[in-house]
Every structure is written in C-alpha cells, then in structure tokens.
Coordinates of C-alpha atoms and ligand atoms in Angstrom, one line a residue:
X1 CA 35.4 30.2 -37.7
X2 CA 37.1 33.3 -37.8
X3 CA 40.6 32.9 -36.8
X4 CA 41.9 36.1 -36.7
X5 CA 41.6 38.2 -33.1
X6 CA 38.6 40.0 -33.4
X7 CA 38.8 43.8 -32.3
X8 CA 36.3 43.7 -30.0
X9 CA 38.7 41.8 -27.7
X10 CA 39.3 43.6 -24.2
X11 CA 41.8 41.7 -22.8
X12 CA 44.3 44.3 -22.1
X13 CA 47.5 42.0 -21.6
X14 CA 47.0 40.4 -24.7
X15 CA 46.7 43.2 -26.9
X16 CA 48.4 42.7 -30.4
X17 CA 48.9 39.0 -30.0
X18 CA 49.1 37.6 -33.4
X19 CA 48.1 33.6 -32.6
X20 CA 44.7 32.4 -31.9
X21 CA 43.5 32.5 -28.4
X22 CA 41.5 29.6 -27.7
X23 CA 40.2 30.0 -23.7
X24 CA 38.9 26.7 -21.6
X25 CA 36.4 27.1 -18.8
X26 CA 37.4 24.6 -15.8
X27 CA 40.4 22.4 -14.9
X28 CA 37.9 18.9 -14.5
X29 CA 38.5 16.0 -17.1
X30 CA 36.9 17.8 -20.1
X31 CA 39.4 21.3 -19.1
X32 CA 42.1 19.6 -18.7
X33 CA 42.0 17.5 -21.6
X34 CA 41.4 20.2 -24.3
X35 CA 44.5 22.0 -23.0
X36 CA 46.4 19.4 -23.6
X37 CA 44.7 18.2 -26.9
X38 CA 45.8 21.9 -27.9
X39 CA 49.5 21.2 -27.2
X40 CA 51.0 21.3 -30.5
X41 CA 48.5 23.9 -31.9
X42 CA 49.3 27.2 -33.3
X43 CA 47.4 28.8 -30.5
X44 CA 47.4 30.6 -26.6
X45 CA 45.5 28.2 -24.9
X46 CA 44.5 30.2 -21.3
X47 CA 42.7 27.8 -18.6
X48 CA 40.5 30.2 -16.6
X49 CA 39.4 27.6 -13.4
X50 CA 38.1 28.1 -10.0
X51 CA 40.6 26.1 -8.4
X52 CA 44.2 25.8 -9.0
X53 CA 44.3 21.7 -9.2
X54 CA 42.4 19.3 -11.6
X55 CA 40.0 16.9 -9.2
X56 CA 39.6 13.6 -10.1
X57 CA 36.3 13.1 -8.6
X58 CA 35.9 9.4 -8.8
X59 CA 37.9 9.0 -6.2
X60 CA 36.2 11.8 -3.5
X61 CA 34.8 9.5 -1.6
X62 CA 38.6 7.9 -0.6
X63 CA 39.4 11.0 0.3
X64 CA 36.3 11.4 2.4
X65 CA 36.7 8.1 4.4
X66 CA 40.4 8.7 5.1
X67 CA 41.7 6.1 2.3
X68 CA 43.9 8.5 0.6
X69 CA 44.4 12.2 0.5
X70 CA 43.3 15.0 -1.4
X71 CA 47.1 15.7 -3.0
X72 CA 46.8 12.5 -4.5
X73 CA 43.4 13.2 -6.8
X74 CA 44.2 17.5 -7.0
X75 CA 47.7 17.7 -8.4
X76 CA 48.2 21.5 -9.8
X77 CA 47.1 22.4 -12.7
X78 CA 49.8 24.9 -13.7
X79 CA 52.2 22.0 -12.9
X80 CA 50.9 19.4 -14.7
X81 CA 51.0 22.2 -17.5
X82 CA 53.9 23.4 -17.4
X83 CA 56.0 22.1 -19.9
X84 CA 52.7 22.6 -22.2
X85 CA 54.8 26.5 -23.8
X86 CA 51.4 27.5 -25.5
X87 CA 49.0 27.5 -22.1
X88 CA 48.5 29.7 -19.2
X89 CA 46.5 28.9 -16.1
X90 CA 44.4 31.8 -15.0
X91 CA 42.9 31.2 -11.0
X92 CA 39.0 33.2 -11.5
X93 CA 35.8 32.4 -11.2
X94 CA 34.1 32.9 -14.4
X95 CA 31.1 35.3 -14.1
X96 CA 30.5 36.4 -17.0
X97 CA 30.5 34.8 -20.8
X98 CA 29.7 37.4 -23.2
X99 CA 29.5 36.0 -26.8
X100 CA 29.1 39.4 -28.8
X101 CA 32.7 40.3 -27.8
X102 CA 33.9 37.4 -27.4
X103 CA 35.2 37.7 -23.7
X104 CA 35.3 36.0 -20.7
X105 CA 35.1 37.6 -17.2
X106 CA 36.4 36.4 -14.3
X107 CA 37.2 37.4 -11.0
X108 CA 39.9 36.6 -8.0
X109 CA 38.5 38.2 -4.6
X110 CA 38.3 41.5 -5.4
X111 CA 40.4 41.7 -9.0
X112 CA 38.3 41.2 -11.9
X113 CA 39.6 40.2 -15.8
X114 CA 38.3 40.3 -18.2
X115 CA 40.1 38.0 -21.2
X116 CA 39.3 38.1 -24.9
X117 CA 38.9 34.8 -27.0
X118 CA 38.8 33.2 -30.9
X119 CA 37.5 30.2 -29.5
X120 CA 35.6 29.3 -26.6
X121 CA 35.5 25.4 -24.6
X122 CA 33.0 25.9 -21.9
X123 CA 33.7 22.7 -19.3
X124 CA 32.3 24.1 -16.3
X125 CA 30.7 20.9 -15.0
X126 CA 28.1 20.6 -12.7
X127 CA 27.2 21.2 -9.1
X128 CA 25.0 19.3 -6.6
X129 CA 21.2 19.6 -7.0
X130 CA 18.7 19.6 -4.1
X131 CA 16.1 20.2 -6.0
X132 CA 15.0 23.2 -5.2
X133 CA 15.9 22.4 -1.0
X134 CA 19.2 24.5 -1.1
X135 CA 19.3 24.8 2.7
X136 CA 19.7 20.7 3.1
X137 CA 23.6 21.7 1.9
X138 CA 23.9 23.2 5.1
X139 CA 23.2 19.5 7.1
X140 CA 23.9 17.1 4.3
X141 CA 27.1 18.1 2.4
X142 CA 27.2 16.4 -1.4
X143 CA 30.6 15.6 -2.7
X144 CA 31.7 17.4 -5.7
X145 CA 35.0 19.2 -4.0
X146 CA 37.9 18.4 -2.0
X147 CA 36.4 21.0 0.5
X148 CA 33.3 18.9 -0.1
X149 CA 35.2 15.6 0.8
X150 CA 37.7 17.1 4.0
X151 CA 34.0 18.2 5.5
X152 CA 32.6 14.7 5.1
X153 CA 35.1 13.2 6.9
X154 CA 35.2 15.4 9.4
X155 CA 31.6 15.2 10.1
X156 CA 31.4 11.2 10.1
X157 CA 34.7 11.2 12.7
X158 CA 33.6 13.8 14.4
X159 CA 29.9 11.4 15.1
X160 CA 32.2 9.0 16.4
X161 CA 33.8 11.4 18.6
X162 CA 30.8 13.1 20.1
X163 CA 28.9 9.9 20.2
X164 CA 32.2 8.6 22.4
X165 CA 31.7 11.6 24.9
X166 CA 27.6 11.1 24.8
X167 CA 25.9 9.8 28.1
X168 CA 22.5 9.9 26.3
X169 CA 21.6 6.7 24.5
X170 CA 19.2 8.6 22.5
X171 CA 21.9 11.3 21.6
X172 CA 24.6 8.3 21.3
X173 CA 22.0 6.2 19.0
X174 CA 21.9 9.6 16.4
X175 CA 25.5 10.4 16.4
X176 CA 26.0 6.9 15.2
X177 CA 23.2 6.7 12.1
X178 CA 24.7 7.7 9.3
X179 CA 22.5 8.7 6.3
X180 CA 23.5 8.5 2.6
X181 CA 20.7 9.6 0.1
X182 CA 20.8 9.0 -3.2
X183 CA 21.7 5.3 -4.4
X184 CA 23.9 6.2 -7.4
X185 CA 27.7 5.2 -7.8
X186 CA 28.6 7.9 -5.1
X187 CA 26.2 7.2 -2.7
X188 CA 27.1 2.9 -3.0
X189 CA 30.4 3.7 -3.0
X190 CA 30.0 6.5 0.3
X191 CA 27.9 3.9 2.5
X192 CA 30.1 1.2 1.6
X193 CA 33.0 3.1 3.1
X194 CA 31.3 4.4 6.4
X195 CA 30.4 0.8 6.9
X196 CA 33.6 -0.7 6.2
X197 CA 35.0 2.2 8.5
X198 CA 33.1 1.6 11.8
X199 CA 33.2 -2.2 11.5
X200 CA 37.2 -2.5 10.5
X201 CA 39.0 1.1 10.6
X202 CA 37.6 2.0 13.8
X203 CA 37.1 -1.3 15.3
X204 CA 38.5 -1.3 19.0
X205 CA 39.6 2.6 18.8
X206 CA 37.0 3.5 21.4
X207 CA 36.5 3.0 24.8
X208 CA 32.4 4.1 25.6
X209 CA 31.0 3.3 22.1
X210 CA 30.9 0.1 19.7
X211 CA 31.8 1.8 16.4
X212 CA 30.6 -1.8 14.6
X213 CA 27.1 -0.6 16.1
X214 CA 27.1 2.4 14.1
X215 CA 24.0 2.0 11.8
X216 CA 24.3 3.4 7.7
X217 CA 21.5 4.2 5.8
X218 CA 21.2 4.5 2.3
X219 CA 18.4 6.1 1.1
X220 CA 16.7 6.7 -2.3
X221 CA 13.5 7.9 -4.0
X222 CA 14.3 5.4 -7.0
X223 CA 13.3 1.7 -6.7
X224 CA 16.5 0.2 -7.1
X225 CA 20.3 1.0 -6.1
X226 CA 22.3 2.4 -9.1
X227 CA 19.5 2.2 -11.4
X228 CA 22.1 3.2 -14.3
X229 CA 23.1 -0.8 -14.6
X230 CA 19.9 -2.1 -13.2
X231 CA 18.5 -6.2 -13.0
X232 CA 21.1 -8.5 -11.8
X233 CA 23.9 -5.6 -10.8
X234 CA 21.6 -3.7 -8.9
X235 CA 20.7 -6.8 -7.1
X236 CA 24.7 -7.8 -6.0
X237 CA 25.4 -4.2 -5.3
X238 CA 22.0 -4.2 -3.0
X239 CA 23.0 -8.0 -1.6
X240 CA 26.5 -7.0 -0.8
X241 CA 25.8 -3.8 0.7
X242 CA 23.4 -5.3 3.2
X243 CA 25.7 -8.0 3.8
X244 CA 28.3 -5.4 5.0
X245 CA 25.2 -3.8 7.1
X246 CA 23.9 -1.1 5.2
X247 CA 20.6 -0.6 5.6
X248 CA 19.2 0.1 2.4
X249 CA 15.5 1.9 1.9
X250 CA 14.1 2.8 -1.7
X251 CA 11.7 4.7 -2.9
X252 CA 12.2 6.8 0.1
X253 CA 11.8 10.3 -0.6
X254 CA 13.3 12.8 1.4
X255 CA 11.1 15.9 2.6
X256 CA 12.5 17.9 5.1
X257 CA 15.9 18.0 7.2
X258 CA 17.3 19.6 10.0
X259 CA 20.6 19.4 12.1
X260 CA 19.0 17.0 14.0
X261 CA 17.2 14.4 11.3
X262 CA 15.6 14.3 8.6
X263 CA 12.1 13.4 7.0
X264 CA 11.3 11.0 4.6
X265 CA 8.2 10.0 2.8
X266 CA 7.3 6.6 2.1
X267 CA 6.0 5.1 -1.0
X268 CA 2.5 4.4 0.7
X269 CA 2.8 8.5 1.5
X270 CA 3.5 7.8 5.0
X271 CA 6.2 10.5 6.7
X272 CA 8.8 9.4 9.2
X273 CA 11.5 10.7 10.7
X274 CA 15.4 9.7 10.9
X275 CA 16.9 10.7 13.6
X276 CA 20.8 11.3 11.8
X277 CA 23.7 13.9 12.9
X278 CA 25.7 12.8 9.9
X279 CA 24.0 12.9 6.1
X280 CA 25.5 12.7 2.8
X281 CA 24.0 14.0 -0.4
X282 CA 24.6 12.6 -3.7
X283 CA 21.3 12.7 -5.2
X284 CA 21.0 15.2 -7.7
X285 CA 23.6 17.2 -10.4
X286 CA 22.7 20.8 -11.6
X287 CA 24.4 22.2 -14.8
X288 CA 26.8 25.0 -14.0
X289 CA 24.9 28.2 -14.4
X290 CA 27.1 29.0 -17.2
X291 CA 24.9 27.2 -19.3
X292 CA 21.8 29.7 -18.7
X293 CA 24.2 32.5 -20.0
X294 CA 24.9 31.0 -23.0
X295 CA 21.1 30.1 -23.6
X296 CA 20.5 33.4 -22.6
X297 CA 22.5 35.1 -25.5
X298 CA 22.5 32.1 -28.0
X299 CA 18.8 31.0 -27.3
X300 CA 20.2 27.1 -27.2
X301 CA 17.9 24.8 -25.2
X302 CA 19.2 23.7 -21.6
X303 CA 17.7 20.2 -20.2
X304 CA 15.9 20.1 -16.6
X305 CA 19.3 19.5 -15.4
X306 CA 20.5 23.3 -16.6
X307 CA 22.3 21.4 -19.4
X308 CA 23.3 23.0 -22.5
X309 CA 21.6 20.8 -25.5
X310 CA 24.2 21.6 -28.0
X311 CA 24.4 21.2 -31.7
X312 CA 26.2 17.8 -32.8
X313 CA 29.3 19.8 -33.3
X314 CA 29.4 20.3 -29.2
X315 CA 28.7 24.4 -30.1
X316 CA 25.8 26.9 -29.9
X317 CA 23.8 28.5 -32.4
X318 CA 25.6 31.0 -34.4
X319 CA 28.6 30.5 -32.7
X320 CA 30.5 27.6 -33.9
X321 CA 33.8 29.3 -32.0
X322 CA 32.0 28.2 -28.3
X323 CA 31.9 24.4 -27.7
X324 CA 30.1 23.3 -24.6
X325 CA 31.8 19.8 -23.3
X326 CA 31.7 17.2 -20.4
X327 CA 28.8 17.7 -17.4
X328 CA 27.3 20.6 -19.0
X329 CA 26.7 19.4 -22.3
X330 CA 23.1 17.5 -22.9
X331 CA 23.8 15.1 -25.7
X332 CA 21.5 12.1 -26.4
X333 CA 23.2 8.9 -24.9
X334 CA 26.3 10.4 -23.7
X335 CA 26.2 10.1 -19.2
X336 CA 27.5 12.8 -17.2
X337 CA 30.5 11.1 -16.9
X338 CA 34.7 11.6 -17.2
X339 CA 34.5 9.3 -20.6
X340 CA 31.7 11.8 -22.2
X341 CA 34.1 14.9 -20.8
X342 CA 37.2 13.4 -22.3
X343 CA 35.8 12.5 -25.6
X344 CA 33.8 16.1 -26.0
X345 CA 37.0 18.1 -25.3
X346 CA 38.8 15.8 -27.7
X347 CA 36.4 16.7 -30.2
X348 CA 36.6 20.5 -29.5
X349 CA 40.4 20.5 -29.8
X350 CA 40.1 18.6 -33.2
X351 CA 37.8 21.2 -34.4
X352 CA 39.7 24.4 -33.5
X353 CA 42.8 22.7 -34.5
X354 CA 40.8 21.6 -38.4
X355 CA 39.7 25.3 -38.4
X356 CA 42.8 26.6 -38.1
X357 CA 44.0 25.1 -41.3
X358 CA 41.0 26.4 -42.9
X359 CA 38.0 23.9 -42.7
X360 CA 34.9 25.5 -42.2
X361 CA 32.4 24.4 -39.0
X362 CA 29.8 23.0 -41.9
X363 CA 32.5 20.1 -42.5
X364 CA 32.3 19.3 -39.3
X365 CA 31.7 15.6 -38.6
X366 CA 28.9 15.1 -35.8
X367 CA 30.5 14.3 -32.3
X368 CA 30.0 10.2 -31.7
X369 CA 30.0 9.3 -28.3
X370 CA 32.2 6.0 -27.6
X371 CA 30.6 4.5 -24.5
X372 CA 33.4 2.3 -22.8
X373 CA 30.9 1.5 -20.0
X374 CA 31.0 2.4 -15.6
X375 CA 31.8 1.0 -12.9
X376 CA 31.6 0.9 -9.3
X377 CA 33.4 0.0 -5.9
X378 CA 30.6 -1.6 -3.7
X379 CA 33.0 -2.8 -0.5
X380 CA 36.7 -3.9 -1.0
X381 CA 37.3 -6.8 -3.2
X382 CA 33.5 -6.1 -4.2
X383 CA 32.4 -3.8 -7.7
X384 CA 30.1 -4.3 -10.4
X385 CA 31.0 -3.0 -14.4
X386 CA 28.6 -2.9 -17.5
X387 CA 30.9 -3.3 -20.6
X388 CA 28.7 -2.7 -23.9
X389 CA 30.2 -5.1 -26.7
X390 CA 30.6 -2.3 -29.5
X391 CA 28.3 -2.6 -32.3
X392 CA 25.8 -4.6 -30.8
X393 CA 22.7 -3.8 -27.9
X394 CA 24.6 -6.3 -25.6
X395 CA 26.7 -5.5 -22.5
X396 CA 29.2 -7.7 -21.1
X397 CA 28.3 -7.5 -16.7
X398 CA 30.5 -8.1 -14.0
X399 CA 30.2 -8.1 -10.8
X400 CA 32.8 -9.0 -7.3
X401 CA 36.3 -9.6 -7.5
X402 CA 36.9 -9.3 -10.9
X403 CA 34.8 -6.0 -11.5
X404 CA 36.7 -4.7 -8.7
X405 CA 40.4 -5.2 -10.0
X406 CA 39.6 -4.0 -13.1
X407 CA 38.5 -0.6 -10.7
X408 CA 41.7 -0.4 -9.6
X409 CA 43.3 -0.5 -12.5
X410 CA 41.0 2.3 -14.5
X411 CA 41.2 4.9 -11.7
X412 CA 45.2 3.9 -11.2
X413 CA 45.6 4.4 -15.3
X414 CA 43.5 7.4 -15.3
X415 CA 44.9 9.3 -12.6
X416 CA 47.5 12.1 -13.4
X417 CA 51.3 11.5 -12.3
X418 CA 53.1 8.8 -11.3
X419 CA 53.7 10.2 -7.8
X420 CA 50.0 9.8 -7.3
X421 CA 49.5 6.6 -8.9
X422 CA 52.4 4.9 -6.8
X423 CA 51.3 6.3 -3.2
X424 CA 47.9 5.7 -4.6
X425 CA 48.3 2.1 -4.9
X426 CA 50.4 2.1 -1.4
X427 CA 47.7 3.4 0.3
X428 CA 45.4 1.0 -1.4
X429 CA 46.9 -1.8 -0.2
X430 CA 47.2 -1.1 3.3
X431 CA 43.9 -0.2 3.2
X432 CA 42.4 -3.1 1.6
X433 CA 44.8 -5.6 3.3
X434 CA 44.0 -4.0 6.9
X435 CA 42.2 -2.2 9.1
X436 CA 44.4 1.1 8.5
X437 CA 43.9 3.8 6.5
X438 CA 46.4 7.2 6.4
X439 CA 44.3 9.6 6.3
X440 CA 42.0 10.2 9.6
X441 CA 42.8 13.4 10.5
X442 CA 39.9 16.1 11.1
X443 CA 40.2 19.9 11.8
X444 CA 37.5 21.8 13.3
X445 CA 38.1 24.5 10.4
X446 CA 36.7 21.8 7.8
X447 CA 34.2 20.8 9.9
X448 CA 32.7 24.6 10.6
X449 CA 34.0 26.5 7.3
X450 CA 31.0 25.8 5.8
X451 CA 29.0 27.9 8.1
X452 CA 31.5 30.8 9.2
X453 CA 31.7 31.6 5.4
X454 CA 27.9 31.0 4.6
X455 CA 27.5 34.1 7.9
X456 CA 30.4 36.3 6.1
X457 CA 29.0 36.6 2.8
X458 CA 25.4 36.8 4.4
X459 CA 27.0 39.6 6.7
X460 CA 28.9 41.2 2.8
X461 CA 25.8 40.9 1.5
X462 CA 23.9 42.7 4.4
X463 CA 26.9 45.3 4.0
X464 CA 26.5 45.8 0.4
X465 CA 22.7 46.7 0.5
X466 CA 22.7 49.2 3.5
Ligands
LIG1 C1 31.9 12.0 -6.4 C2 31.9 11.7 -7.8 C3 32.3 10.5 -8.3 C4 32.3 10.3 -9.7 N1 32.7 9.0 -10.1 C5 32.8 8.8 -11.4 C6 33.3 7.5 -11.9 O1 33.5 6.6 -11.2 N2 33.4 7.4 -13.3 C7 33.1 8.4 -14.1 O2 33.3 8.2 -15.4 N3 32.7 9.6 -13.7 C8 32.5 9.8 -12.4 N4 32.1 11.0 -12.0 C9 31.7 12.0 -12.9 C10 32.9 12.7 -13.5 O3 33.7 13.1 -12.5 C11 32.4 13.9 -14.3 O4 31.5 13.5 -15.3 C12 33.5 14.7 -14.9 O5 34.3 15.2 -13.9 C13 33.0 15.8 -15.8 O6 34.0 16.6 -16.2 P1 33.9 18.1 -16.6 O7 35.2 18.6 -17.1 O8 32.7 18.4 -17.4 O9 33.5 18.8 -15.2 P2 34.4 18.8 -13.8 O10 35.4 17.7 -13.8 O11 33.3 18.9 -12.8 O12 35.2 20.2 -13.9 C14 34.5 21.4 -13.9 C15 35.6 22.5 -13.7 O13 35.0 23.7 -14.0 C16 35.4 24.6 -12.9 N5 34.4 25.6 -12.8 C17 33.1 25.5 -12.6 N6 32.4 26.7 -12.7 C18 33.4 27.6 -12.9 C19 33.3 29.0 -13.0 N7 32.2 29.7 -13.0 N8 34.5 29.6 -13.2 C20 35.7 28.9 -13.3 N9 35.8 27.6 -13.2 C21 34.6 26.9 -13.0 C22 35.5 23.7 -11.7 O14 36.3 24.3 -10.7 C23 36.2 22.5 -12.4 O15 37.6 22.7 -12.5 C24 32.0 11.3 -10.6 C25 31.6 12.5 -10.1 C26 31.6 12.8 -8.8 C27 31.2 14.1 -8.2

C-alpha cells in the first residue's frame, strides 16, 4: 500500500498534508472502532458519518418501548473522540466512493466535499429490506435509527390513545393489534416489549380501553422464532412469548399492506387479512448501496443481501488500501452482527497500521472471525444465549434468568460512557422492578415526519425535473 498522498487527491483543505490520511465510512460499531484502533497511529483519521452520534442498535427497541432514551445508546461521536488528536469527525452523507482518485464525496444539505484518502474503511452497514415492497416503510417502520425507534413509539402510544377515544369496537379492536413481522432477535425482543407494555406499563392508565386486551402479533415466513439458535431455544423463546400473550404465527408470509392492515399468506396458500394500525418491520437487512459502487469500479462480488464478498484481507480487488468491514462485508461464517463489525475494523486498523511500517498487503494474515456467540431479551428476567465452546462444533445454550443477566451485563459493558451505563442501569431497574418506565413521551412531529419529508423531497424532486 502506498503510503504517501497520492496527487490525484482533491481534498482542498488537506492540501500538503504530510501524514497518511486513512478515512472511515460510518460512526456504527465497525466506524467507531477503527478510529479508535487508529489512535496512536502516524495518521489523520477523518470519520465521514451520516449522523453525528454512534447508535448502539441493540438496544433500539428500549428506546422504542419507552425503557430508556435515545441519549443513552447515541452519545456524540466528536465527543467521545475528542481527546483522540489524530481524528476529525466530518457530518455528510457519503455519495460517492471513487477508487481511481482515491476520494470520497459527501454531502451536508446543500455543501458538498469532496475528501482525498491513502486508505479507505468502508462501514456503512446496512438498511432495512422489504424485499422489493419499499412502500410497506411508509405503514410498518423497521428499526435501524433513533428516528426509526422515536416513530415506533409514537405509533404504538399513539394506538393506545386513539383506541381510548374510539367508539367503534371494530376501529377500537385494530388500534389495539399490534403486528411485529419478522421473528429474529429484534422482532422477539419488539413483541416482548409491547406486550409487557400494555399488560404492566399501561395497566390501569386508561379509562375507555383495557390496554392488557391489546393483542401482539408476531409474524414470520420462517418456521420457527429466531431460527439463528434454533431446537430447544427457539422453543423457550416461542413458550415464553406466548406465555406473556404474544400470538405467534409462522410461516406466514406477508403480501400486501395498507394503513389499515395488512395481508398475509398462509403456508397452505390461503390469504387473509390482519386488521393492524400499528406494524413493525424487522424482517429483512439490505447492504448499504455503497457496496454496488465499489463492485461497480472494483468488479468484487456483492451477496443477495447487497453485501460486499471481500477478499480475506476485508479489501477489494486491486485495492488493498479499501477495506470493507461490519454489515456490509459478506464473509463466510461471520453474522451481521456488532462482534463481526468490531473484529473487521480491528483488523483494518492492524493492517494500515502493519503497512505503515512497511509490510506489504501480500503478508497479510487472512481475517479469522472469533464467534463469541448472541443473545437475546425475550421478556424481563427471560433471554436465551448460544455460547460456542472454542475449538469444538459444540455450543454451550442458555436460556431464562441466567441468559438474561448475562444480557445485561454485555449491553452494560459494551455501551460507551459511564454516564450511559449508570442511568442505563437506573432505568433498568425501575423498569424491570415496576411497572414504570421514563421514557413515554410522544410528539406528533415523530409520529408524522416520516410522511411530511417523504412529500418534500417528492415535491424537490417534482421541482428539479420541471
Ligand atoms: C435493532 C437492532 C438490534 C440489534 N441487536 C444486536 C444484538 O443484540 N447483538 C449484536 O451483536 N448485534 C445486534 N445488531 C446488529 C449490529 O447492531 C450490527 O451488526 C452493527 O451495528 C454493524 O456495525 P456496522 O458498523 O457495520 O454498521 P452500523 O452500526 O449500522 O453503522 C453504519 C454507519 O454508517 C453510517 N452510514 C451509512 N451509510 C452512510 C453514507 N452513505 N454516508 C455516511 N454514513 C453512512 C450510518 O449512519 C452509521 O453510522 C442489531 C441491529 C439492529 C438494527
């Protein structure tokens, strides 16, 4: 790798700087990490991110069901790098990556930049998928974002609320189904929470509606809940779930939605409809579309997913200066989870740092995925973990109280600060010692943003073309 600047470089500001520039795409686990696996390097590390705070996503759904709030998982990432001299946190989104020149482009409303680079960390992660449905986002918001998250909660409070005003036990009967699809960790750990909300949080709160009657789907095409961990997991997850009243329906697919509903198909082909105000998504991931840029000008492989299938040094053909990490790398064995972002950016650091001091990207060792093993939260007190004992095919399984400590601990240890950690585990134990939780307020801005800025940039768009 050449470490020198190369002269094609455009980045005006930067013009005559002597040290290598290394630039990182996104501020997630994998983004984060390389700038601070970079800290003692000989180099300008600049974090180009769409969002000025690093989101620890496991814990979205809290967020969404009023359990903590967003400050908590989002600190800043300019502060939490701050004392880091070598880095610089630029707010863009990145449009373009061109590899020839070695440049990144990003843009901030209307100002565009364009910044040069020696070496390249794409960690762009991954958006929701609908499988080619894109208009479901409008009535069934995933959860990848805090705006993501504030939205959620707003629509599942604000069922409660209209459902309180309703005279219409048809209309009433809607506003209190709540539909999850997709049976994954997110969509457990999301149906678990409404449940536990409407039978304990919100027990009592309401004068014309029983929120204990409402009723919480969770839905899923596969034939099992979190199919990831499978037999005897599955099976708790699925038995404790229903226990807390979840109503859970596999090998459901979903066909059609509307504000109203939506339509799923049965295994035996059969349609029927759901009549559902409130629906979640967390059933499918698609690659940033990063990753078709860099296949476009490298000719690497992407996956069905839009992932990038990198080379076992985490790079692209012919460029070993761009390493692709975390949700948009496709590497055999390694899940599209924080562990697999951590450990790639790691890897990436070491790399630029070994080049630096003069080894060549042919002495590269091949990344090696360490898999520490998942878990997740089912209902309080309640979460199942798959351990793998290292060196062997064997995995240690735990399911209930247990599992569920050893939750709280991981996301408390893994968070960033001490601030959040602490007020973190405050809130925790109110919430899991009571019925309250801190965080129920609602705005009508998160609950209608989606739409008034989905009609502006339809309206720019009209603008644009006349
Ligand atoms: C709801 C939810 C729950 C999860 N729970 C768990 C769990 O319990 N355990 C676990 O291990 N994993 C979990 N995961 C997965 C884990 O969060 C991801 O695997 C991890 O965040 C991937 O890290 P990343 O850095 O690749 O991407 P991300 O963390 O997604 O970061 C991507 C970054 O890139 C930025 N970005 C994207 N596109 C652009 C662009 N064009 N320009 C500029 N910036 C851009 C984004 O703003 C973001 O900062 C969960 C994920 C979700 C969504």
């Amino acid at each position: 790798m050449n470490s020198q600047r190369p002269m094609t470089a455009v980045d005006e500001d930067e013009v005559g700087a002597a040290r290598h520039r290394v630039v990182i795409i996104g501020s997630g686990f994998g983004g984060l990490t390389a700038a601070r696996r970079l800290a003692k390097a000989d180099v300008d590390v600049t974090v180009i991110a769409r969002t000025t705070h690093h989101l620890f996503q496991p814990l979205l759904y809290q967020v969404a069901t009023g359990v903590i709030s967003e400050g908590q998982i989002a600190p800043p990432l300019r502060v939490i790098l701050r004392k880091q001299d070598n880095v610089r946190v630029v707010l863009g989104d990145v449009e373009r990556i061109d590899l020839e020149n070695h440049t990144v482009t990003s843009r901030l409303l209307e100002r565009t930049k364009v910044t040069g680079y020696d070496s390249l960390i794409v960690a762009a992660g991954a958006d929701q998928s609908y499988f080619g449905n894109d208009h479901f986002a409008e009535f069934a918001p995933g959860l990848k974002t805090i705006d993501d998250a504030l939205e959620l909660r707003g629509r599942i409070l604000g069922a409660f609320e209209q459902a309180e005003l309703s005279t219409d036990p048809e209309e009433r009967e809607r506003l209190l189904t709540f539909v999850v699809i997709g049976a994954g960790a997110t969509g457990v750990e999301m149906a678990g929470q409404i449940a536990e909300m409407a039978t304990t949080t919100l027990r009592g709160a309401f004068r014309n509606i029983d929120p204990t009657e409402a009723k919480v789907i969770l839905l899923d095409a596969a034939p099992v809940v979190l199919p990831p961990y499978g037999g005897k997991l599955s099976a708790r997850a699925a038995a404790r779930l229903a226990k807390n009243g979840v109503d859970i329906q596999l090998g459901a697919m979903v066909v059609d939605m509307d504000y109203h509903g939506l339509v799923v198909k049965d295994p035996d082909g059969t349609h029927r409809r759901i009549e559902s105000q409130c629906k979640v998504w967390s059933a499918g991931v698609a690659a940033s579309p990063l990753g078709r840029q860099l296949a476009e000008q490298s000719g690497v492989e992407l996956d069905r997913a839009g992932r990038v299938k990198v080379r076992e040094d985490l790079t692209v053909p012919d460029h070993p200066e761009v390493f692709v990490v975390g949700d948009l790398m496709a590497v055999d064995g390694v899940p599209g989870m924080a562990q697999g972002a951590i450990q790639g950016a790691k890897y990436a650091a070491s790399a630029i740092r070994d080049s630096l001091k003069g080894a060549p990207p042919e002495a590269r060792k091949p990344f090696s995925y360490w898999d520490k093993g998942s878990m997740a939260t089912i209902a309080r007190f309640s979460a199942v973990a798959k351990i793998p004992v290292p060196g062997t095919s064997r995995s240690i399984e735990l399911a209930g109280f247990t599992a569920w400590i050893g939750w709280l601990v991981l996301h408390l240890v893994y968070l960033v600060g001490f601030r959040n950690r602490f007020t973190t585990l405050v809130d925790w134990l109110f919430a899991f010692t009571s019925r309250s939780r801190t965080q129920l307020a609602i705005t009508e801005q998160q609950v209608f943003a989606r739409n008034a800025i989905g009609e502006l940039e339809e309206r720019n768009r009209i603008d644009e073309a006349a």
